[in-house]
């Protein structure tokens, strides 16, 4: 089969594109029917190696075809790109990938980077190319006998690679002068920048035509250290999509320049393998992966936003640690805080019922509901009260950090289980505080209304309607509780995003510099306001937008004709209180049972959905692949069996 490709090549001597066709046909023969059938690809490559060893003429044909492509088909752009998005912005590249999914770009055979689309025609080609061991690809390189190639071809290939290295070096130097980078690492302006120094060293290297690259590697390593420092410092200084994209581009270009230098000089370092051919194999695999994933929207989104997600979840983690109680003092303080929130939520539920009685247009009603919820949740935060369902989105990041530690050190597993126990009992007591005060406060409000106006706050029909809304079988309460869980999760992300925004954009410092605020509030009072915003902007924004999400969800359902609504445990509890008083406490035991079951299921869905989504994002942002789930569940079940009280009440000590 492989021999027939060479026979076709010899017969097609008049075709100027026959070199391209030869390589494309050979890859088609090597390609397995299914991408996971790597053994078939290995056997095909080894068969090609055997054929080339047996017939030196065929080896020369394939070798010359490859070298002509590398010397005549403008390969510089292929060498430059580590990933297809390396020289474009986030949204520019996102638009390009989406548009090219539907309308692929035209192929210009004058450029080697476009020819890769003709060689690797399937997006799954990267799977088997990367899975084939490096040793097998090295066998193919040996079989091609590049040392026997004409010097004119090899020298031309080398010159193109040198030009690509110089272009990469210039681009790294230019990125090192980006204002965004200098803002986050001002030391570059005080000392000699390694981004500039590496370009000078590289110019000297090729100008003198020497094989010494140690100085360049040192400079590139310093560049990599600076990129790592900026990423680490973003925990305190915040980050942006632009900065994230900039750091990603710099990392990719530094790695690609090091690869090209090792191939050119045939020297090694701690980062790369000693053999230059092995560097060529690694570069080849990177290029194939880049070609196969050039329009992969999911990969582009994940690569660029994982650092942003980490910053957001880190901010949420710091907030979430305050929701985890470790002793009885914190435990009862959280209970009192949750009780206070229950009282406020009962008042918010009263306002919602009053607004609903007005029978306004859906959009107006949704706006008023959103403002009621949003300002109410902000008031709860300002008063240092606690909404139970806000906990999971915040605590998930803290647990993810513990999972990361437990995966690397088994001895940390006990600490992880202890944190889970602390989180569970903190969640239980917070729900207890919300529910036990929301219901009686709602009853108290209804009684005051009855005493003042001599009529019930809600009619019996409205009371039955409120009870039916949380019925686990006759309504979509459980599903709607899941929607509320998604809103809770999103509010956690919004809170973390605004915390990052406050730090990165230096909002407190900018507030202190506003002249009219200094005159209005005074310097000392303005300083306190700026400090409060620095520490609470994320929480205030998260609470307000959470209220908007809850208030606007039913309007979304009306607008699109979809079964969209929300059920929140605290508000549902308050509505039960209003309904109970509205029916003069004349509830059957079946009604009480279904109401209690509905509240429990609503609470379960609120917590499970929000916590699951938040934990997933937190683990993905940290690239955690926890492998000890069975051990964790086994030890967790053992702890629950031996010390069940720990999951309800903290020990006295």
Coordinates of N, CA, C and O in Angstrom, one line a residue, residues 54-211:
X54 N 14.8 -0.2 3.1 CA 15.1 -1.2 2.0 C 15.3 -0.5 0.7 O 16.1 -1.0 -0.2
X55 N 14.8 0.7 0.5 CA 14.9 1.4 -0.8 C 15.3 2.8 -0.6 O 14.5 3.7 -0.2
X56 N 16.6 3.1 -0.8 CA 17.1 4.4 -0.5 C 16.6 5.5 -1.5 O 16.5 6.7 -1.1
X57 N 16.1 5.0 -2.6 CA 15.6 6.0 -3.6 C 14.3 6.6 -3.1 O 14.0 7.8 -3.2
X58 N 13.5 5.7 -2.5 CA 12.2 6.2 -1.9 C 12.5 7.1 -0.7 O 11.8 8.1 -0.5
X59 N 13.5 6.7 0.0 CA 13.8 7.6 1.2 C 14.3 9.0 0.7 O 13.9 10.0 1.3
X60 N 15.0 9.0 -0.4 CA 15.4 10.3 -1.0 C 14.3 11.1 -1.5 O 14.2 12.3 -1.3
X61 N 13.3 10.4 -2.2 CA 12.1 11.1 -2.7 C 11.3 11.8 -1.6 O 11.0 13.0 -1.6
X62 N 11.1 11.1 -0.5 CA 10.3 11.6 0.6 C 11.1 12.7 1.4 O 10.6 13.8 1.7
X63 N 12.4 12.5 1.6 CA 13.3 13.5 2.2 C 13.3 14.8 1.5 O 13.1 15.8 2.0
X64 N 13.5 14.7 0.2 CA 13.6 15.9 -0.7 C 12.2 16.6 -0.7 O 12.2 17.9 -0.7
X65 N 11.1 15.9 -0.7 CA 9.8 16.5 -0.7 C 9.6 17.3 0.6 O 9.1 18.4 0.6
X66 N 10.0 16.7 1.7 CA 9.8 17.4 3.0 C 10.7 18.6 3.1 O 10.3 19.7 3.5
X67 N 12.0 18.5 2.6 CA 12.9 19.7 2.7 C 12.5 20.8 1.7 O 12.7 22.0 2.0
X68 N 11.9 20.4 0.6 CA 11.5 21.4 -0.4 C 10.3 22.2 0.2 O 10.2 23.4 0.0
X69 N 9.4 21.5 0.9 CA 8.3 22.2 1.6 C 8.8 23.1 2.6 O 8.4 24.3 2.8
X70 N 9.8 22.7 3.4 CA 10.4 23.5 4.5 C 11.2 24.7 4.0 O 11.4 25.7 4.7
X71 N 11.6 24.6 2.7 CA 12.5 25.7 2.2 C 11.8 26.6 1.2 O 12.2 27.7 1.0
X72 N 10.7 26.1 0.6 CA 10.1 26.8 -0.5 C 8.7 27.3 -0.2 O 8.1 28.1 -0.9
X73 N 8.0 26.7 0.8 CA 6.6 27.0 1.0 C 6.4 28.0 2.2 O 5.4 27.9 2.9
X74 N 7.3 28.9 2.4 CA 7.2 30.0 3.4 C 6.8 29.4 4.8 O 5.7 29.6 5.3
X75 N 7.7 28.7 5.4 CA 7.4 28.0 6.7 C 7.5 28.9 7.9 O 7.1 28.4 9.0
X76 N 7.9 30.1 7.8 CA 8.2 31.0 9.0 C 6.9 31.1 9.8 O 6.9 31.0 11.1
X77 N 5.8 31.4 9.2 CA 4.5 31.6 10.0 C 4.1 30.3 10.7 O 3.5 30.4 11.8
X78 N 4.5 29.1 10.2 CA 4.2 27.9 10.9 C 5.0 27.8 12.1 O 4.5 27.4 13.2
X79 N 6.3 28.2 12.1 CA 7.1 28.1 13.3 C 6.7 29.1 14.4 O 6.9 28.8 15.5
X80 N 6.1 30.2 13.9 CA 5.8 31.2 14.9 C 4.7 30.9 15.8 O 4.6 31.4 17.0
X81 N 3.7 30.1 15.4 CA 2.5 30.0 16.1 C 2.5 28.8 17.0 O 2.6 27.6 16.5
X82 N 2.5 29.0 18.3 CA 2.4 27.9 19.3 C 1.0 27.4 19.4 O 0.8 26.2 19.7
X83 N 0.0 28.3 19.4 CA -1.4 28.0 19.3 C -1.9 29.0 18.3 O -1.4 30.0 18.1
X84 N -3.1 28.7 17.7 CA -3.5 29.5 16.7 C -3.9 30.9 17.1 O -3.9 31.9 16.4
X85 N -4.1 31.1 18.5 CA -4.6 32.4 19.0 C -3.4 33.2 19.6 O -3.6 34.2 20.2
X86 N -2.2 32.8 19.3 CA -1.1 33.3 20.0 C -0.8 34.8 19.8 O -0.3 35.5 20.6
X87 N -1.2 35.3 18.6 CA -0.9 36.7 18.3 C -2.2 37.6 18.2 O -2.2 38.6 17.6
X88 N -3.3 37.1 18.7 CA -4.6 37.8 18.6 C -5.2 38.0 19.9 O -4.8 37.3 20.9
X89 N -6.1 38.9 20.1 CA -6.8 39.1 21.3 C -7.9 38.0 21.6 O -8.2 37.2 20.7
X90 N -8.4 38.0 22.8 CA -9.3 36.9 23.2 C -10.6 37.0 22.3 O -11.0 36.0 21.7
X91 N -11.3 38.1 22.3 CA -12.5 38.2 21.5 C -12.3 38.1 20.0 O -13.2 37.5 19.3
X92 N -11.2 38.6 19.5 CA -10.9 38.6 18.1 C -10.8 37.1 17.7 O -11.3 36.6 16.7
X93 N -10.0 36.4 18.5 CA -9.8 34.9 18.2 C -11.1 34.1 18.4 O -11.4 33.2 17.6
X94 N -11.9 34.5 19.4 CA -13.2 33.8 19.6 C -14.1 34.0 18.4 O -14.7 33.0 17.9
X95 N -14.2 35.2 17.8 CA -15.0 35.4 16.6 C -14.4 34.7 15.5 O -15.2 34.1 14.7
X96 N -13.1 34.6 15.3 CA -12.5 33.9 14.2 C -12.9 32.4 14.2 O -13.2 31.8 13.2
X97 N -12.7 31.8 15.4 CA -13.0 30.4 15.5 C -14.4 30.1 15.2 O -14.7 29.1 14.6
X98 N -15.3 30.9 15.7 CA -16.8 30.6 15.5 C -17.1 30.8 14.0 O -17.8 29.9 13.5
X99 N -16.6 31.8 13.4 CA -16.9 32.0 12.0 C -16.3 30.9 11.1 O -16.9 30.5 10.1
X100 N -15.1 30.5 11.4 CA -14.4 29.5 10.6 C -15.0 28.1 10.8 O -14.7 27.2 10.1
X101 N -15.8 27.9 11.9 CA -16.5 26.7 12.1 C -17.5 26.5 11.0 O -17.7 25.3 10.5
X102 N -18.1 27.6 10.5 CA -19.1 27.5 9.5 C -18.5 27.7 8.1 O -19.0 27.1 7.1
X103 N -17.5 28.6 8.0 CA -16.9 28.9 6.7 C -15.4 28.8 6.8 O -14.8 29.8 7.2
X104 N -14.8 27.6 6.5 CA -13.4 27.5 6.7 C -12.6 28.5 5.8 O -13.0 28.9 4.8
X105 N -11.4 28.8 6.3 CA -10.5 29.7 5.6 C -10.0 29.1 4.3 O -9.9 27.9 4.2
X106 N -9.7 29.9 3.3 CA -9.1 29.4 2.0 C -7.7 29.0 2.2 O -6.9 29.5 3.1
X107 N -7.3 28.0 1.5 CA -5.9 27.4 1.6 C -5.0 28.0 0.5 O -5.3 28.0 -0.6
X108 N -3.9 28.6 1.0 CA -2.9 29.2 0.1 C -1.7 28.2 0.1 O -1.0 28.2 1.1
X109 N -1.5 27.5 -1.0 CA -0.4 26.5 -1.0 C 1.0 27.1 -1.0 O 1.9 26.4 -0.9
X110 N 1.1 28.4 -1.1 CA 2.4 29.0 -1.0 C 2.9 29.1 0.5 O 4.1 29.3 0.7
X111 N 2.0 28.8 1.5 CA 2.4 28.9 2.9 C 2.3 27.5 3.5 O 1.2 26.8 3.3
X112 N 3.3 27.0 4.1 CA 3.3 25.7 4.7 C 2.3 25.6 5.8 O 1.7 24.5 6.0
X113 N 2.0 26.7 6.5 CA 1.0 26.6 7.6 C -0.4 26.2 7.0 O -1.2 25.5 7.6
X114 N -0.7 26.6 5.8 CA -2.0 26.3 5.1 C -1.9 24.8 4.6 O -3.0 24.1 4.6
X115 N -0.7 24.4 4.2 CA -0.6 23.0 3.7 C -0.9 22.0 4.8 O -1.3 20.8 4.5
X116 N -0.7 22.4 6.1 CA -1.0 21.4 7.2 C -2.5 21.0 7.1 O -2.8 20.0 7.6
X117 N -3.3 21.9 6.7 CA -4.8 21.6 6.6 C -5.0 20.6 5.5 O -6.0 19.8 5.6
X118 N -4.2 20.5 4.5 CA -4.3 19.4 3.5 C -3.7 18.1 4.0 O -4.1 17.0 3.6
X119 N -2.7 18.2 4.9 CA -2.1 17.0 5.4 C -2.9 16.3 6.5 O -3.1 15.1 6.5
X120 N -3.3 17.1 7.4 CA -4.1 16.6 8.6 C -5.5 17.2 8.5 O -5.9 18.2 9.0
X121 N -6.3 16.4 7.7 CA -7.6 16.9 7.3 C -8.7 16.7 8.4 O -9.8 17.2 8.3
X122 N -8.4 15.9 9.4 CA -9.4 15.6 10.4 C -9.0 16.2 11.7 O -7.8 16.1 12.1
X123 N -9.9 16.7 12.5 CA -9.6 17.3 13.8 C -9.1 16.3 14.8 O -8.5 16.6 15.8
X124 N -9.4 15.0 14.5 CA -9.0 13.9 15.4 C -7.5 13.5 15.1 O -7.0 12.6 15.9
X125 N -6.9 14.0 14.1 CA -5.5 13.6 13.8 C -4.6 13.8 15.0 O -3.6 13.0 15.1
X126 N -4.8 14.9 15.7 CA -3.9 15.2 16.8 C -3.9 14.0 17.8 O -2.8 13.8 18.5
X127 N -5.0 13.3 18.0 CA -5.0 12.3 19.0 C -4.0 11.1 18.7 O -3.2 10.7 19.6
X128 N -4.0 10.6 17.5 CA -3.1 9.5 17.2 C -1.7 10.0 17.0 O -0.7 9.3 17.3
X129 N -1.5 11.2 16.4 CA -0.1 11.8 16.2 C 0.6 11.9 17.6 O 1.7 11.6 17.8
X130 N -0.1 12.5 18.6 CA 0.4 12.7 19.9 C 0.6 11.4 20.6 O 1.5 11.2 21.4
X131 N -0.3 10.4 20.4 CA -0.2 9.1 21.1 C 0.9 8.2 20.6 O 1.4 7.3 21.3
X132 N 1.3 8.4 19.3 CA 2.4 7.6 18.8 C 3.7 7.9 19.6 O 4.0 9.1 19.7
X133 N 4.4 7.0 20.1 CA 5.6 7.3 21.0 C 6.7 8.0 20.2 O 6.8 7.9 18.9
X134 N 7.4 8.9 20.9 CA 8.5 9.7 20.2 C 9.5 8.7 19.5 O 10.0 9.1 18.5
X135 N 9.7 7.6 20.1 CA 10.7 6.7 19.6 C 10.3 6.2 18.2 O 11.2 6.0 17.3
X136 N 9.1 6.1 17.9 CA 8.6 5.6 16.6 C 8.8 6.8 15.6 O 9.3 6.5 14.4
X137 N 8.5 8.0 16.0 CA 8.8 9.1 15.1 C 10.3 9.3 14.8 O 10.7 9.7 13.7
X138 N 11.1 9.0 15.8 CA 12.6 9.1 15.7 C 13.1 8.1 14.7 O 14.0 8.3 13.9
X139 N 12.4 6.9 14.7 CA 12.8 5.9 13.7 C 12.5 6.4 12.3 O 13.3 6.1 11.4
X140 N 11.4 7.1 12.1 CA 11.1 7.6 10.8 C 12.1 8.7 10.4 O 12.6 8.7 9.2
X141 N 12.6 9.5 11.3 CA 13.6 10.5 11.0 C 14.9 9.9 10.6 O 15.6 10.3 9.6
X142 N 15.3 8.8 11.3 CA 16.5 8.1 11.0 C 16.4 7.4 9.6 O 17.4 7.4 8.8
X143 N 15.2 6.9 9.3 CA 15.0 6.2 8.0 C 15.1 7.2 6.8 O 15.5 6.8 5.7
X144 N 14.8 8.5 7.1 CA 14.9 9.5 6.0 C 16.3 10.0 5.7 O 16.5 10.6 4.7
X145 N 17.2 9.7 6.6 CA 18.7 10.0 6.4 C 18.9 11.5 5.9 O 19.4 11.8 4.9
X146 N 18.5 12.4 6.8 CA 18.6 13.8 6.5 C 20.0 14.3 6.3 O 20.3 15.3 5.7
X147 N 21.0 13.5 6.9 CA 22.4 13.9 6.8 C 22.9 13.7 5.4 O 24.0 14.2 5.0
X148 N 22.1 13.0 4.5 CA 22.6 12.8 3.1 C 21.9 13.8 2.2 O 22.1 13.8 1.0
X149 N 21.1 14.7 2.8 CA 20.4 15.7 1.9 C 21.4 16.8 1.4 O 22.4 17.0 2.0
X150 N 21.1 17.4 0.3 CA 21.9 18.5 -0.3 C 22.0 19.6 0.7 O 21.0 20.0 1.3
X151 N 23.2 20.2 0.8 CA 23.4 21.3 1.7 C 22.6 22.5 1.4 O 22.2 23.3 2.3
X152 N 22.3 22.7 0.1 CA 21.5 23.9 -0.3 C 20.1 23.8 0.4 O 19.6 24.9 0.9
X153 N 19.5 22.6 0.4 CA 18.2 22.5 1.0 C 18.2 22.7 2.5 O 17.4 23.4 3.1
X154 N 19.2 22.0 3.1 CA 19.3 22.0 4.6 C 19.6 23.4 5.1 O 19.1 23.9 6.1
X155 N 20.5 24.1 4.3 CA 20.8 25.5 4.7 C 19.6 26.4 4.6 O 19.4 27.3 5.4
X156 N 18.8 26.3 3.5 CA 17.7 27.1 3.4 C 16.7 26.9 4.5 O 16.1 27.8 5.0
X157 N 16.5 25.6 4.9 CA 15.6 25.3 6.0 C 16.1 26.0 7.3 O 15.3 26.5 8.1
X158 N 17.4 25.9 7.5 CA 18.0 26.5 8.7 C 17.8 28.0 8.7 O 17.5 28.6 9.7
X159 N 18.0 28.7 7.6 CA 17.8 30.1 7.5 C 16.3 30.5 7.8 O 16.1 31.5 8.5
X160 N 15.4 29.7 7.3 CA 14.0 30.0 7.7 C 13.8 29.9 9.2 O 13.0 30.7 9.8
X161 N 14.4 28.9 9.8 CA 14.2 28.7 11.2 C 14.9 29.8 12.0 O 14.3 30.3 13.1
X162 N 16.0 30.3 11.5 CA 16.7 31.4 12.2 C 15.8 32.7 12.1 O 15.6 33.4 13.1
X163 N 15.2 32.9 10.9 CA 14.3 34.1 10.7 C 13.1 34.0 11.7 O 12.7 35.0 12.2
X164 N 12.6 32.8 11.8 CA 11.4 32.6 12.7 C 11.9 32.9 14.2 O 11.1 33.5 14.9
X165 N 13.1 32.4 14.6 CA 13.6 32.7 15.9 C 13.7 34.2 16.2 O 13.4 34.7 17.2
X166 N 14.3 34.9 15.2 CA 14.4 36.3 15.3 C 13.1 37.0 15.5 O 12.9 38.0 16.3
X167 N 12.1 36.6 14.6 CA 10.8 37.2 14.7 C 10.2 37.0 16.1 O 9.5 37.9 16.7
X168 N 10.3 35.8 16.6 CA 9.8 35.5 17.9 C 10.4 36.3 19.0 O 9.8 36.8 19.9
X169 N 11.7 36.4 18.9 CA 12.5 37.2 19.8 C 12.0 38.7 19.8 O 11.9 39.3 20.9
X170 N 11.8 39.3 18.7 CA 11.3 40.6 18.6 C 9.9 40.7 19.2 O 9.7 41.7 19.9
X171 N 9.1 39.8 19.0 CA 7.8 39.8 19.5 C 7.8 39.7 21.1 O 7.0 40.4 21.8
X172 N 8.6 38.9 21.6 CA 8.7 38.7 23.1 C 9.2 40.1 23.6 O 8.7 40.5 24.7
X173 N 10.2 40.7 23.0 CA 10.7 42.0 23.5 C 9.6 43.0 23.4 O 9.4 43.9 24.4
X174 N 8.8 43.0 22.4 CA 7.7 44.0 22.3 C 6.6 43.8 23.4 O 6.1 44.7 24.0
X175 N 6.3 42.5 23.6 CA 5.3 42.2 24.7 C 5.9 42.6 26.1 O 5.1 43.0 26.9
X176 N 7.2 42.5 26.2 CA 7.8 43.0 27.5 C 7.7 44.4 27.7 O 7.9 44.9 28.9
X177 N 7.3 45.2 26.7 CA 7.1 46.7 26.9 C 5.6 47.0 27.0 O 5.3 48.2 27.0
X178 N 4.7 46.0 27.0 CA 3.3 46.3 27.0 C 3.0 47.1 28.3 O 3.4 46.7 29.4
X179 N 2.2 48.1 28.2 CA 1.8 48.9 29.5 C 1.1 48.0 30.5 O 1.3 48.2 31.7
X180 N 0.3 47.0 30.0 CA -0.4 46.1 31.0 C 0.6 45.3 31.8 O 0.4 45.1 33.0
X181 N 1.7 44.9 31.2 CA 2.8 44.1 31.9 C 3.5 45.0 32.8 O 3.8 44.7 34.0
X182 N 3.9 46.2 32.4 CA 4.7 47.2 33.2 C 3.9 47.6 34.4 O 4.4 47.8 35.5
X183 N 2.6 47.7 34.2 CA 1.7 48.1 35.3 C 1.7 47.1 36.4 O 1.7 47.4 37.6
X184 N 1.7 45.8 36.0 CA 1.7 44.7 37.0 C 3.0 44.3 37.5 O 3.1 43.5 38.5
X185 N 4.1 44.7 36.8 CA 5.5 44.4 37.3 C 6.4 45.6 37.0 O 7.1 45.6 36.1
X186 N 6.2 46.7 37.8 CA 7.0 47.9 37.5 C 8.5 47.8 37.6 O 9.2 48.7 37.2
X187 N 9.0 46.7 38.2 CA 10.4 46.5 38.4 C 11.1 46.5 37.0 O 12.3 46.7 36.9
X188 N 10.3 46.1 35.9 CA 10.9 46.1 34.6 C 11.4 47.4 34.1 O 12.4 47.5 33.3
X189 N 10.8 48.5 34.7 CA 11.3 49.9 34.3 C 12.5 50.3 35.1 O 13.1 51.3 34.7
X190 N 12.7 49.6 36.2 CA 13.8 50.1 37.1 C 15.2 49.3 36.8 O 16.2 49.8 37.0
X191 N 15.1 48.2 36.2 CA 16.2 47.4 35.9 C 16.2 46.9 34.4 O 15.2 47.1 33.7
X192 N 17.3 46.3 34.0 CA 17.4 45.8 32.6 C 16.4 44.7 32.4 O 16.3 43.7 33.2
X193 N 15.5 44.9 31.4 CA 14.4 43.9 31.2 C 15.0 42.7 30.5 O 15.7 42.8 29.5
X194 N 14.7 41.5 31.0 CA 15.2 40.3 30.3 C 14.5 40.1 29.0 O 15.0 39.4 28.1
X195 N 13.3 40.7 28.8 CA 12.6 40.6 27.5 C 13.4 41.4 26.4 O 13.4 40.9 25.3
X196 N 14.1 42.4 26.8 CA 14.9 43.2 25.9 C 16.3 42.5 25.7 O 16.8 42.4 24.6
X197 N 16.8 42.0 26.9 CA 18.1 41.4 26.9 C 18.2 40.2 26.0 O 19.2 39.9 25.3
X198 N 17.1 39.4 26.0 CA 17.1 38.1 25.2 C 17.2 38.4 23.7 O 17.9 37.7 23.0
X199 N 16.6 39.5 23.3 CA 16.7 39.9 21.9 C 18.1 40.3 21.5 O 18.6 39.9 20.4
X200 N 18.8 41.0 22.4 CA 20.1 41.4 22.1 C 21.1 40.2 22.1 O 22.0 40.1 21.3
X201 N 20.9 39.3 23.0 CA 21.7 38.1 23.1 C 21.5 37.2 21.8 O 22.4 36.7 21.2
X202 N 20.3 37.2 21.3 CA 20.0 36.4 20.2 C 20.6 37.0 18.9 O 21.1 36.3 18.0
X203 N 20.5 38.3 18.8 CA 21.1 39.0 17.7 C 22.6 38.7 17.7 O 23.2 38.5 16.6
X204 N 23.3 38.8 18.9 CA 24.7 38.5 18.9 C 25.0 37.0 18.6 O 26.0 36.7 17.9
X205 N 24.1 36.1 19.0 CA 24.3 34.7 18.7 C 24.4 34.4 17.2 O 25.3 33.8 16.7
X206 N 23.4 34.9 16.5 CA 23.4 34.6 15.0 C 24.3 35.5 14.3 O 24.7 35.2 13.2
X207 N 24.6 36.7 14.8 CA 25.5 37.5 14.2 C 26.9 37.0 14.2 O 27.7 37.1 13.2
X208 N 27.3 36.3 15.3 CA 28.6 35.7 15.4 C 28.6 34.2 14.9 O 29.7 33.6 14.8
X209 N 27.4 33.7 14.7 CA 27.2 32.3 14.2 C 27.9 31.3 15.1 O 28.6 30.4 14.7
X210 N 27.6 31.5 16.4 CA 28.2 30.5 17.4 C 27.1 29.7 17.9 O 25.9 30.0 17.7
X211 N 27.4 28.6 18.6 CA 26.4 27.6 19.1 C 26.1 27.9 20.6 O 25.5 27.1 21.2

